[in-house]
């Protein structure tokens, strides 16, 4: 077919191709959720239904994009981690990021009435931004996950103490802010326990640790013999192994847990999450 004279405009298009053999992380984050949560009367500091909804939207994204091996969510954000060998959309950055963000947003809207049946959605409707970050090794991707989980802990301890002072202690928000300025974790634990009888370690795990979502193979470890070392010493999974892996994954259950992911245990017990890495 003859090309139209307008065809040349395509040469203006630019694509960023993500580096091969790196973990792709797409982190989505609610836009202006401070306002959105207030408007929809979310419980402070944690609204269980809203967090369950975030998790359900993330599970749906994982089902649509099987190259994602796990995801981690806190507050209004979710990080999706692709297997490092992924060739999804030829690793075009904008196609990957926009697909994750719009799929997540679509399911968040679709599932809203199931998880929050008592509150109709009204504008400003929820929307999410997204960014892509590449991590080159097990160490860096694990440090990324630890960073988000430590952030979850720091924020949740602060928010739990802050809202206890305000809601239970009758303090105004400025006073509560002043009281917490410069306090250490131990001080906040002490305030919670001595003033409100709250043992922070008994607070729900989802609030303290966030949510990690992954395929649970029930301890079925991929066969190490199928890991073939290629000429350039990159560790690659052979094609047939990859196909087998795909099949197992499609049958595997996706689970949502609230576990410590900063320690070695979690990753050592689930070697398929970060396999094929040097
Ligand atoms: P952004 O991301 O720059 O567009 O602005 P925000 O307002 O989304 O800011 P961000 O993402 O740093 O902070 C998340 C906000 O969402 C924060 O104000 C707390 C709120 N939020 C998240 N989860 C909950 C919840 O379960 N309950 C309540 N009350 N608020 C929540
Ligand atoms: Mg933000
Ligand atoms: Mg946000
Ligand atoms: Mg956020
Ligand atoms: Mg198209």
PDB file of C-alpha atoms and ligand atoms in Angstrom:
ATOM      1  CA  UNK A   1       0.000   0.000   0.000  1.00  0.00           C
ATOM      2  CA  UNK A   2       1.281   3.452  -0.879  1.00  0.00           C
ATOM      3  CA  UNK A   3       2.292   5.575   2.053  1.00  0.00           C
ATOM      4  CA  UNK A   4       0.539   8.867   2.580  1.00  0.00           C
ATOM      5  CA  UNK A   5       2.524  12.065   2.445  1.00  0.00           C
ATOM      6  CA  UNK A   6       1.864  12.446   6.151  1.00  0.00           C
ATOM      7  CA  UNK A   7       3.658   9.246   7.040  1.00  0.00           C
ATOM      8  CA  UNK A   8       6.899  11.132   7.785  1.00  0.00           C
ATOM      9  CA  UNK A   9       5.446  12.439  11.075  1.00  0.00           C
ATOM     10  CA  UNK A  10       6.110   9.009  12.558  1.00  0.00           C
ATOM     11  CA  UNK A  11       9.847   9.767  12.509  1.00  0.00           C
ATOM     12  CA  UNK A  12       9.208  12.299  15.283  1.00  0.00           C
ATOM     13  CA  UNK A  13       8.176   9.514  17.658  1.00  0.00           C
ATOM     14  CA  UNK A  14      10.695   8.629  20.323  1.00  0.00           C
ATOM     15  CA  UNK A  15      10.865   5.465  22.345  1.00  0.00           C
ATOM     16  CA  UNK A  16      12.864   4.618  25.413  1.00  0.00           C
ATOM     17  CA  UNK A  17      13.775   0.949  25.530  1.00  0.00           C
ATOM     18  CA  UNK A  18      14.506  -0.329  29.004  1.00  0.00           C
ATOM     19  CA  UNK A  19      17.910  -1.943  29.576  1.00  0.00           C
ATOM     20  CA  UNK A  20      17.869  -5.733  29.210  1.00  0.00           C
ATOM     21  CA  UNK A  21      18.379  -8.096  32.136  1.00  0.00           C
ATOM     22  CA  UNK A  22      17.290  -5.614  34.802  1.00  0.00           C
ATOM     23  CA  UNK A  23      14.318  -5.701  37.153  1.00  0.00           C
ATOM     24  CA  UNK A  24      11.657  -3.308  35.927  1.00  0.00           C
ATOM     25  CA  UNK A  25       9.748  -1.642  38.732  1.00  0.00           C
ATOM     26  CA  UNK A  26       6.599   0.302  37.924  1.00  0.00           C
ATOM     27  CA  UNK A  27       5.378   2.263  40.923  1.00  0.00           C
ATOM     28  CA  UNK A  28       1.900   3.706  40.735  1.00  0.00           C
ATOM     29  CA  UNK A  29       0.778   6.335  43.223  1.00  0.00           C
ATOM     30  CA  UNK A  30      -2.621   7.909  43.806  1.00  0.00           C
ATOM     31  CA  UNK A  31      -2.843  11.459  42.545  1.00  0.00           C
ATOM     32  CA  UNK A  32      -3.894  13.931  45.217  1.00  0.00           C
ATOM     33  CA  UNK A  33      -5.068  11.152  47.521  1.00  0.00           C
ATOM     34  CA  UNK A  34      -4.881  13.441  50.509  1.00  0.00           C
ATOM     35  CA  UNK A  35      -7.929  15.203  49.082  1.00  0.00           C
ATOM     36  CA  UNK A  36      -9.504  12.044  47.674  1.00  0.00           C
ATOM     37  CA  UNK A  37      -9.345  10.211  51.031  1.00  0.00           C
ATOM     38  CA  UNK A  38     -10.848  13.169  52.866  1.00  0.00           C
ATOM     39  CA  UNK A  39     -13.627  13.532  50.293  1.00  0.00           C
ATOM     40  CA  UNK A  40     -14.503   9.843  50.592  1.00  0.00           C
ATOM     41  CA  UNK A  41     -14.251   9.837  54.335  1.00  0.00           C
ATOM     42  CA  UNK A  42     -11.469   7.235  54.670  1.00  0.00           C
ATOM     43  CA  UNK A  43     -10.733   6.054  58.170  1.00  0.00           C
ATOM     44  CA  UNK A  44      -7.558   7.532  59.628  1.00  0.00           C
ATOM     45  CA  UNK A  45      -4.798   6.601  59.444  1.00  0.00           C
ATOM     46  CA  UNK A  46      -5.756   3.316  57.725  1.00  0.00           C
ATOM     47  CA  UNK A  47      -8.933   2.476  55.916  1.00  0.00           C
ATOM     48  CA  UNK A  48      -9.095  -1.297  55.655  1.00  0.00           C
ATOM     49  CA  UNK A  49     -11.602  -1.412  52.796  1.00  0.00           C
ATOM     50  CA  UNK A  50      -9.563   1.075  50.759  1.00  0.00           C
ATOM     51  CA  UNK A  51      -6.360  -0.907  51.312  1.00  0.00           C
ATOM     52  CA  UNK A  52      -8.117  -4.179  50.417  1.00  0.00           C
ATOM     53  CA  UNK A  53      -9.297  -2.462  47.240  1.00  0.00           C
ATOM     54  CA  UNK A  54      -5.709  -1.415  46.377  1.00  0.00           C
ATOM     55  CA  UNK A  55      -4.631  -5.050  46.865  1.00  0.00           C
ATOM     56  CA  UNK A  56      -7.461  -6.390  44.710  1.00  0.00           C
ATOM     57  CA  UNK A  57      -6.603  -3.944  41.899  1.00  0.00           C
ATOM     58  CA  UNK A  58      -2.951  -5.054  42.134  1.00  0.00           C
ATOM     59  CA  UNK A  59      -3.914  -8.750  41.920  1.00  0.00           C
ATOM     60  CA  UNK A  60      -5.959  -7.943  38.802  1.00  0.00           C
ATOM     61  CA  UNK A  61      -2.938  -6.177  37.223  1.00  0.00           C
ATOM     62  CA  UNK A  62      -0.786  -9.252  37.930  1.00  0.00           C
ATOM     63  CA  UNK A  63      -3.347 -11.517  36.296  1.00  0.00           C
ATOM     64  CA  UNK A  64      -3.395  -9.345  33.172  1.00  0.00           C
ATOM     65  CA  UNK A  65       0.391  -9.006  32.986  1.00  0.00           C
ATOM     66  CA  UNK A  66       1.984 -12.368  33.849  1.00  0.00           C
ATOM     67  CA  UNK A  67       5.540 -10.985  33.504  1.00  0.00           C
ATOM     68  CA  UNK A  68       5.044  -9.297  36.867  1.00  0.00           C
ATOM     69  CA  UNK A  69       6.410 -11.640  39.516  1.00  0.00           C
ATOM     70  CA  UNK A  70       5.480  -9.711  42.627  1.00  0.00           C
ATOM     71  CA  UNK A  71       4.070  -6.438  43.877  1.00  0.00           C
ATOM     72  CA  UNK A  72       4.261  -4.428  47.078  1.00  0.00           C
ATOM     73  CA  UNK A  73       1.728  -1.882  48.261  1.00  0.00           C
ATOM     74  CA  UNK A  74       1.369   0.702  51.008  1.00  0.00           C
ATOM     75  CA  UNK A  75      -0.902   3.719  51.406  1.00  0.00           C
ATOM     76  CA  UNK A  76      -1.908   4.936  47.924  1.00  0.00           C
ATOM     77  CA  UNK A  77       0.988   3.301  46.099  1.00  0.00           C
ATOM     78  CA  UNK A  78       1.861  -0.050  44.522  1.00  0.00           C
ATOM     79  CA  UNK A  79       5.176  -1.235  43.082  1.00  0.00           C
ATOM     80  CA  UNK A  80       5.058  -3.928  40.397  1.00  0.00           C
ATOM     81  CA  UNK A  81       8.250  -5.888  39.824  1.00  0.00           C
ATOM     82  CA  UNK A  82       8.771  -7.615  36.478  1.00  0.00           C
ATOM     83  CA  UNK A  83      10.974 -10.647  36.044  1.00  0.00           C
ATOM     84  CA  UNK A  84      14.306  -9.434  34.731  1.00  0.00           C
ATOM     85  CA  UNK A  85      14.116 -11.476  31.538  1.00  0.00           C
ATOM     86  CA  UNK A  86      10.752  -9.932  30.599  1.00  0.00           C
ATOM     87  CA  UNK A  87      10.387  -8.904  26.957  1.00  0.00           C
ATOM     88  CA  UNK A  88       6.943  -7.415  27.417  1.00  0.00           C
ATOM     89  CA  UNK A  89       6.217  -4.818  24.702  1.00  0.00           C
ATOM     90  CA  UNK A  90       9.877  -5.113  23.643  1.00  0.00           C
ATOM     91  CA  UNK A  91      10.623  -3.361  26.944  1.00  0.00           C
ATOM     92  CA  UNK A  92       9.253  -0.052  25.685  1.00  0.00           C
ATOM     93  CA  UNK A  93       9.113   2.133  28.785  1.00  0.00           C
ATOM     94  CA  UNK A  94       6.058   4.232  28.081  1.00  0.00           C
ATOM     95  CA  UNK A  95       3.977   1.290  26.865  1.00  0.00           C
ATOM     96  CA  UNK A  96       4.794  -0.682  30.028  1.00  0.00           C
ATOM     97  CA  UNK A  97       4.213   2.228  32.419  1.00  0.00           C
ATOM     98  CA  UNK A  98       0.976   3.444  30.864  1.00  0.00           C
ATOM     99  CA  UNK A  99      -0.454  -0.072  30.622  1.00  0.00           C
ATOM    100  CA  UNK A 100       0.228  -0.783  34.302  1.00  0.00           C
ATOM    101  CA  UNK A 101      -1.170   2.571  35.415  1.00  0.00           C
ATOM    102  CA  UNK A 102      -4.338   2.416  33.345  1.00  0.00           C
ATOM    103  CA  UNK A 103      -5.014  -1.251  34.150  1.00  0.00           C
ATOM    104  CA  UNK A 104      -4.593  -0.515  37.859  1.00  0.00           C
ATOM    105  CA  UNK A 105      -6.857   2.545  37.653  1.00  0.00           C
ATOM    106  CA  UNK A 106      -9.498   0.673  35.666  1.00  0.00           C
ATOM    107  CA  UNK A 107      -9.708  -2.108  38.265  1.00  0.00           C
ATOM    108  CA  UNK A 108      -9.647   0.352  41.165  1.00  0.00           C
ATOM    109  CA  UNK A 109     -12.739   1.992  39.683  1.00  0.00           C
ATOM    110  CA  UNK A 110     -14.357  -1.298  38.700  1.00  0.00           C
ATOM    111  CA  UNK A 111     -13.905  -2.834  42.171  1.00  0.00           C
ATOM    112  CA  UNK A 112     -14.716   0.267  44.206  1.00  0.00           C
ATOM    113  CA  UNK A 113     -18.386  -0.579  44.789  1.00  0.00           C
ATOM    114  CA  UNK A 114     -17.495  -4.124  45.871  1.00  0.00           C
ATOM    115  CA  UNK A 115     -15.039  -2.980  48.524  1.00  0.00           C
ATOM    116  CA  UNK A 116     -16.617   0.333  49.525  1.00  0.00           C
ATOM    117  CA  UNK A 117     -20.324  -0.323  48.913  1.00  0.00           C
ATOM    118  CA  UNK A 118     -21.547   2.359  51.278  1.00  0.00           C
ATOM    119  CA  UNK A 119     -19.788   5.273  49.562  1.00  0.00           C
ATOM    120  CA  UNK A 120     -20.545   6.178  45.953  1.00  0.00           C
ATOM    121  CA  UNK A 121     -17.550   7.453  44.010  1.00  0.00           C
ATOM    122  CA  UNK A 122     -17.777  11.155  43.273  1.00  0.00           C
ATOM    123  CA  UNK A 123     -15.314  13.499  41.547  1.00  0.00           C
ATOM    124  CA  UNK A 124     -12.453  14.091  41.946  1.00  0.00           C
ATOM    125  CA  UNK A 125     -12.260  10.480  40.716  1.00  0.00           C
ATOM    126  CA  UNK A 126      -9.200   8.458  41.650  1.00  0.00           C
ATOM    127  CA  UNK A 127      -6.307   8.575  39.227  1.00  0.00           C
ATOM    128  CA  UNK A 128      -2.741   7.320  39.483  1.00  0.00           C
ATOM    129  CA  UNK A 129       0.650   8.379  38.187  1.00  0.00           C
ATOM    130  CA  UNK A 130       3.408   5.915  37.408  1.00  0.00           C
ATOM    131  CA  UNK A 131       7.168   5.791  37.117  1.00  0.00           C
ATOM    132  CA  UNK A 132       9.622   3.198  35.976  1.00  0.00           C
ATOM    133  CA  UNK A 133      12.870   2.395  37.756  1.00  0.00           C
ATOM    134  CA  UNK A 134      15.369  -0.298  36.770  1.00  0.00           C
ATOM    135  CA  UNK A 135      17.338  -2.311  39.291  1.00  0.00           C
ATOM    136  CA  UNK A 136      20.332  -4.331  38.093  1.00  0.00           C
ATOM    137  CA  UNK A 137      20.769  -6.946  40.844  1.00  0.00           C
ATOM    138  CA  UNK A 138      19.165  -8.930  43.645  1.00  0.00           C
ATOM    139  CA  UNK A 139      20.754  -6.601  46.156  1.00  0.00           C
ATOM    140  CA  UNK A 140      19.360  -3.424  44.625  1.00  0.00           C
ATOM    141  CA  UNK A 141      15.840  -4.781  44.053  1.00  0.00           C
ATOM    142  CA  UNK A 142      15.762  -6.134  47.603  1.00  0.00           C
ATOM    143  CA  UNK A 143      16.988  -2.788  48.918  1.00  0.00           C
ATOM    144  CA  UNK A 144      14.215  -1.101  46.928  1.00  0.00           C
ATOM    145  CA  UNK A 145      11.624  -3.367  48.566  1.00  0.00           C
ATOM    146  CA  UNK A 146      13.159  -2.782  52.000  1.00  0.00           C
ATOM    147  CA  UNK A 147      13.097   0.974  51.402  1.00  0.00           C
ATOM    148  CA  UNK A 148       9.363   0.918  50.735  1.00  0.00           C
ATOM    149  CA  UNK A 149       8.653  -1.356  53.729  1.00  0.00           C
ATOM    150  CA  UNK A 150      10.738   0.743  56.120  1.00  0.00           C
ATOM    151  CA  UNK A 151       8.874   3.794  54.808  1.00  0.00           C
ATOM    152  CA  UNK A 152       5.620   1.988  55.580  1.00  0.00           C
ATOM    153  CA  UNK A 153       6.781   1.317  59.141  1.00  0.00           C
ATOM    154  CA  UNK A 154       8.015   4.870  59.803  1.00  0.00           C
ATOM    155  CA  UNK A 155       4.868   6.486  58.375  1.00  0.00           C
ATOM    156  CA  UNK A 156       2.454   4.089  60.045  1.00  0.00           C
ATOM    157  CA  UNK A 157       4.020   4.406  63.497  1.00  0.00           C
ATOM    158  CA  UNK A 158       3.912   8.190  63.171  1.00  0.00           C
ATOM    159  CA  UNK A 159       0.349   8.260  61.833  1.00  0.00           C
ATOM    160  CA  UNK A 160      -0.952   5.766  64.411  1.00  0.00           C
ATOM    161  CA  UNK A 161       0.496   7.865  67.242  1.00  0.00           C
ATOM    162  CA  UNK A 162      -0.608  11.150  65.692  1.00  0.00           C
ATOM    163  CA  UNK A 163      -4.229  10.053  65.243  1.00  0.00           C
ATOM    164  CA  UNK A 164      -4.345   8.438  68.691  1.00  0.00           C
ATOM    165  CA  UNK A 165      -3.340  11.790  70.190  1.00  0.00           C
ATOM    166  CA  UNK A 166      -5.967  13.606  68.110  1.00  0.00           C
ATOM    167  CA  UNK A 167      -8.873  11.145  68.113  1.00  0.00           C
ATOM    168  CA  UNK A 168      -8.447   9.554  71.526  1.00  0.00           C
ATOM    169  CA  UNK A 169      -6.409  12.191  73.341  1.00  0.00           C
ATOM    170  CA  UNK A 170      -8.498  15.118  72.106  1.00  0.00           C
ATOM    171  CA  UNK A 171      -5.393  17.052  71.022  1.00  0.00           C
ATOM    172  CA  UNK A 172      -5.624  19.470  68.109  1.00  0.00           C
ATOM    173  CA  UNK A 173      -3.527  18.612  65.080  1.00  0.00           C
ATOM    174  CA  UNK A 174      -0.938  21.349  65.616  1.00  0.00           C
ATOM    175  CA  UNK A 175      -0.347  20.283  69.232  1.00  0.00           C
ATOM    176  CA  UNK A 176      -0.036  16.637  68.184  1.00  0.00           C
ATOM    177  CA  UNK A 177       2.489  17.594  65.500  1.00  0.00           C
ATOM    178  CA  UNK A 178       4.522  19.554  68.047  1.00  0.00           C
ATOM    179  CA  UNK A 179       4.439  16.697  70.533  1.00  0.00           C
ATOM    180  CA  UNK A 180       5.813  14.250  67.958  1.00  0.00           C
ATOM    181  CA  UNK A 181       8.522  16.545  66.584  1.00  0.00           C
ATOM    182  CA  UNK A 182      11.948  14.954  67.089  1.00  0.00           C
ATOM    183  CA  UNK A 183      10.564  11.828  68.782  1.00  0.00           C
ATOM    184  CA  UNK A 184      12.159   8.442  68.145  1.00  0.00           C
ATOM    185  CA  UNK A 185      10.308   5.192  67.443  1.00  0.00           C
ATOM    186  CA  UNK A 186      10.679   4.162  71.105  1.00  0.00           C
ATOM    187  CA  UNK A 187       9.044   7.428  72.231  1.00  0.00           C
ATOM    188  CA  UNK A 188       6.049   6.847  69.951  1.00  0.00           C
ATOM    189  CA  UNK A 189       5.679   3.251  71.141  1.00  0.00           C
ATOM    190  CA  UNK A 190       5.750   4.562  74.699  1.00  0.00           C
ATOM    191  CA  UNK A 191       3.102   7.249  74.049  1.00  0.00           C
ATOM    192  CA  UNK A 192       0.848   4.640  72.441  1.00  0.00           C
ATOM    193  CA  UNK A 193       1.265   2.182  75.276  1.00  0.00           C
ATOM    194  CA  UNK A 194       1.213   4.444  78.314  1.00  0.00           C
ATOM    195  CA  UNK A 195      -1.460   6.903  77.157  1.00  0.00           C
ATOM    196  CA  UNK A 196      -3.719   4.679  75.083  1.00  0.00           C
ATOM    197  CA  UNK A 197      -2.894   1.099  76.067  1.00  0.00           C
ATOM    198  CA  UNK A 198      -1.953   0.346  72.447  1.00  0.00           C
ATOM    199  CA  UNK A 199       0.786  -2.217  71.832  1.00  0.00           C
ATOM    200  CA  UNK A 200       2.014  -1.114  68.409  1.00  0.00           C
ATOM    201  CA  UNK A 201       3.266  -4.618  67.582  1.00  0.00           C
ATOM    202  CA  UNK A 202      -0.284  -5.901  67.898  1.00  0.00           C
ATOM    203  CA  UNK A 203      -1.644  -3.430  65.332  1.00  0.00           C
ATOM    204  CA  UNK A 204      -2.801  -5.150  62.111  1.00  0.00           C
ATOM    205  CA  UNK A 205       0.092  -6.486  60.057  1.00  0.00           C
ATOM    206  CA  UNK A 206      -1.248  -4.963  56.844  1.00  0.00           C
ATOM    207  CA  UNK A 207      -0.876  -1.489  58.364  1.00  0.00           C
ATOM    208  CA  UNK A 208       2.579  -2.130  59.837  1.00  0.00           C
ATOM    209  CA  UNK A 209       4.152  -4.105  57.003  1.00  0.00           C
ATOM    210  CA  UNK A 210       2.228  -3.287  53.851  1.00  0.00           C
ATOM    211  CA  UNK A 211       1.104  -5.952  51.355  1.00  0.00           C
ATOM    212  CA  UNK A 212       3.314  -8.237  49.305  1.00  0.00           C
ATOM    213  CA  UNK A 213       1.591 -10.082  46.475  1.00  0.00           C
ATOM    214  CA  UNK A 214       3.166 -13.018  44.671  1.00  0.00           C
ATOM    215  CA  UNK A 215       2.609 -16.404  43.034  1.00  0.00           C
ATOM    216  CA  UNK A 216       2.706 -19.074  45.707  1.00  0.00           C
ATOM    217  CA  UNK A 217       4.241 -22.235  44.304  1.00  0.00           C
ATOM    218  CA  UNK A 218       3.958 -23.975  47.666  1.00  0.00           C
ATOM    219  CA  UNK A 219       7.725 -24.342  47.952  1.00  0.00           C
ATOM    220  CA  UNK A 220       8.108 -25.841  44.484  1.00  0.00           C
ATOM    221  CA  UNK A 221      11.521 -24.546  43.525  1.00  0.00           C
ATOM    222  CA  UNK A 222      12.462 -24.174  39.808  1.00  0.00           C
ATOM    223  CA  UNK A 223      14.863 -26.881  38.692  1.00  0.00           C
ATOM    224  CA  UNK A 224      18.389 -25.391  38.917  1.00  0.00           C
ATOM    225  CA  UNK A 225      19.595 -27.721  36.130  1.00  0.00           C
ATOM    226  CA  UNK A 226      17.364 -25.816  33.739  1.00  0.00           C
ATOM    227  CA  UNK A 227      19.250 -22.605  34.392  1.00  0.00           C
ATOM    228  CA  UNK A 228      21.689 -22.399  31.508  1.00  0.00           C
ATOM    229  CA  UNK A 229      24.678 -20.089  31.692  1.00  0.00           C
ATOM    230  CA  UNK A 230      25.059 -18.294  28.371  1.00  0.00           C
ATOM    231  CA  UNK A 231      28.327 -17.277  26.682  1.00  0.00           C
ATOM    232  CA  UNK A 232      28.357 -13.792  28.106  1.00  0.00           C
ATOM    233  CA  UNK A 233      27.954 -15.321  31.588  1.00  0.00           C
ATOM    234  CA  UNK A 234      24.472 -13.907  32.105  1.00  0.00           C
ATOM    235  CA  UNK A 235      22.267 -16.460  33.803  1.00  0.00           C
ATOM    236  CA  UNK A 236      19.332 -17.202  31.565  1.00  0.00           C
ATOM    237  CA  UNK A 237      16.359 -19.480  31.851  1.00  0.00           C
ATOM    238  CA  UNK A 238      16.062 -21.809  28.874  1.00  0.00           C
ATOM    239  CA  UNK A 239      13.058 -21.435  26.577  1.00  0.00           C
ATOM    240  CA  UNK A 240      11.387 -24.675  27.590  1.00  0.00           C
ATOM    241  CA  UNK A 241      11.948 -23.899  31.244  1.00  0.00           C
ATOM    242  CA  UNK A 242      10.389 -20.499  30.687  1.00  0.00           C
ATOM    243  CA  UNK A 243       7.356 -22.130  29.084  1.00  0.00           C
ATOM    244  CA  UNK A 244       7.070 -24.594  31.999  1.00  0.00           C
ATOM    245  CA  UNK A 245       7.434 -21.708  34.423  1.00  0.00           C
ATOM    246  CA  UNK A 246       4.624 -19.851  32.624  1.00  0.00           C
ATOM    247  CA  UNK A 247       2.327 -22.878  32.897  1.00  0.00           C
ATOM    248  CA  UNK A 248       3.045 -23.369  36.588  1.00  0.00           C
ATOM    249  CA  UNK A 249       2.492 -19.717  37.200  1.00  0.00           C
ATOM    250  CA  UNK A 250      -0.855 -19.696  35.429  1.00  0.00           C
ATOM    251  CA  UNK A 251      -1.970 -22.502  37.758  1.00  0.00           C
ATOM    252  CA  UNK A 252      -0.381 -21.019  40.883  1.00  0.00           C
ATOM    253  CA  UNK A 253      -2.351 -19.087  43.402  1.00  0.00           C
ATOM    254  CA  UNK A 254      -1.698 -15.379  43.836  1.00  0.00           C
ATOM    255  CA  UNK A 255      -1.414 -14.607  47.540  1.00  0.00           C
ATOM    256  CA  UNK A 256      -1.461 -11.381  49.515  1.00  0.00           C
ATOM    257  CA  UNK A 257       0.726 -11.405  52.626  1.00  0.00           C
ATOM    258  CA  UNK A 258       1.906  -8.882  55.188  1.00  0.00           C
ATOM    259  CA  UNK A 259       5.369 -10.196  55.919  1.00  0.00           C
ATOM    260  CA  UNK A 260       8.775  -8.790  56.756  1.00  0.00           C
ATOM    261  CA  UNK A 261      10.543  -8.502  53.393  1.00  0.00           C
ATOM    262  CA  UNK A 262      13.661  -6.736  54.684  1.00  0.00           C
ATOM    263  CA  UNK A 263      15.048 -10.033  56.053  1.00  0.00           C
ATOM    264  CA  UNK A 264      16.723 -12.849  54.073  1.00  0.00           C
ATOM    265  CA  UNK A 265      14.114 -15.422  55.203  1.00  0.00           C
ATOM    266  CA  UNK A 266      11.312 -14.223  52.983  1.00  0.00           C
ATOM    267  CA  UNK A 267      13.422 -14.342  49.802  1.00  0.00           C
ATOM    268  CA  UNK A 268      15.306 -17.524  50.682  1.00  0.00           C
ATOM    269  CA  UNK A 269      12.045 -19.371  51.249  1.00  0.00           C
ATOM    270  CA  UNK A 270      10.708 -18.189  47.872  1.00  0.00           C
ATOM    271  CA  UNK A 271      13.653 -18.428  45.494  1.00  0.00           C
ATOM    272  CA  UNK A 272      11.440 -18.243  42.387  1.00  0.00           C
ATOM    273  CA  UNK A 273      10.735 -14.570  43.080  1.00  0.00           C
ATOM    274  CA  UNK A 274      14.262 -13.422  42.327  1.00  0.00           C
ATOM    275  CA  UNK A 275      15.696 -16.341  40.395  1.00  0.00           C
ATOM    276  CA  UNK A 276      18.142 -16.361  37.518  1.00  0.00           C
ATOM    277  CA  UNK A 277      20.167 -13.612  39.104  1.00  0.00           C
ATOM    278  CA  UNK A 278      23.919 -13.321  39.460  1.00  0.00           C
TER     279      UNK A 278
HETATM  280  P1  LIG B   1       0.475  13.148  45.120  1.00  0.00           P
HETATM  281  O1  LIG B   1       0.822  11.715  45.272  1.00  0.00           O
HETATM  282  O2  LIG B   1       1.694  14.002  45.081  1.00  0.00           O
HETATM  283  O3  LIG B   1      -0.449  13.428  43.992  1.00  0.00           O
HETATM  284  O4  LIG B   1      -0.335  13.611  46.446  1.00  0.00           O
HETATM  285  P2  LIG B   1      -1.000  12.702  47.580  1.00  0.00           P
HETATM  286  O5  LIG B   1      -1.944  13.584  48.315  1.00  0.00           O
HETATM  287  O6  LIG B   1      -1.565  11.444  46.999  1.00  0.00           O
HETATM  288  O7  LIG B   1       0.239  12.380  48.523  1.00  0.00           O
HETATM  289  P3  LIG B   1       0.997  11.026  48.887  1.00  0.00           P
HETATM  290  O8  LIG B   1       0.879  10.006  47.811  1.00  0.00           O
HETATM  291  O9  LIG B   1       2.374  11.409  49.302  1.00  0.00           O
HETATM  292  O10 LIG B   1       0.262  10.537  50.189  1.00  0.00           O
HETATM  293  C1  LIG B   1      -0.821   9.674  50.219  1.00  0.00           C
HETATM  294  C2  LIG B   1      -2.023  10.338  50.846  1.00  0.00           C
HETATM  295  O11 LIG B   1      -3.096   9.408  50.867  1.00  0.00           O
HETATM  296  C3  LIG B   1      -1.793  10.789  52.285  1.00  0.00           C
HETATM  297  O12 LIG B   1      -2.329  12.079  52.449  1.00  0.00           O
HETATM  298  C4  LIG B   1      -2.568   9.800  53.117  1.00  0.00           C
HETATM  299  C5  LIG B   1      -3.643   9.331  52.157  1.00  0.00           C
HETATM  300  N1  LIG B   1      -4.030   7.947  52.451  1.00  0.00           N
HETATM  301  C6  LIG B   1      -3.554   6.807  51.899  1.00  0.00           C
HETATM  302  N2  LIG B   1      -4.135   5.732  52.457  1.00  0.00           N
HETATM  303  C7  LIG B   1      -5.013   6.198  53.377  1.00  0.00           C
HETATM  304  C8  LIG B   1      -5.939   5.592  54.273  1.00  0.00           C
HETATM  305  O13 LIG B   1      -6.079   4.349  54.350  1.00  0.00           O
HETATM  306  N3  LIG B   1      -6.682   6.420  55.075  1.00  0.00           N
HETATM  307  C9  LIG B   1      -6.556   7.773  55.002  1.00  0.00           C
HETATM  308  N4  LIG B   1      -7.298   8.526  55.797  1.00  0.00           N
HETATM  309  N5  LIG B   1      -5.701   8.377  54.164  1.00  0.00           N
HETATM  310  C10 LIG B   1      -4.942   7.605  53.373  1.00  0.00           C
HETATM  311 MG1  LIG B   2       3.267  11.206  45.027  1.00  0.00          MG
HETATM  312 MG1  LIG B   3      -0.310  10.007  46.141  1.00  0.00          MG
HETATM  313 MG1  LIG B   4       1.750   7.994  48.069  1.00  0.00          MG
HETATM  314 MG1  LIG B   5      -3.130   0.068  19.659  1.00  0.00          MG
END
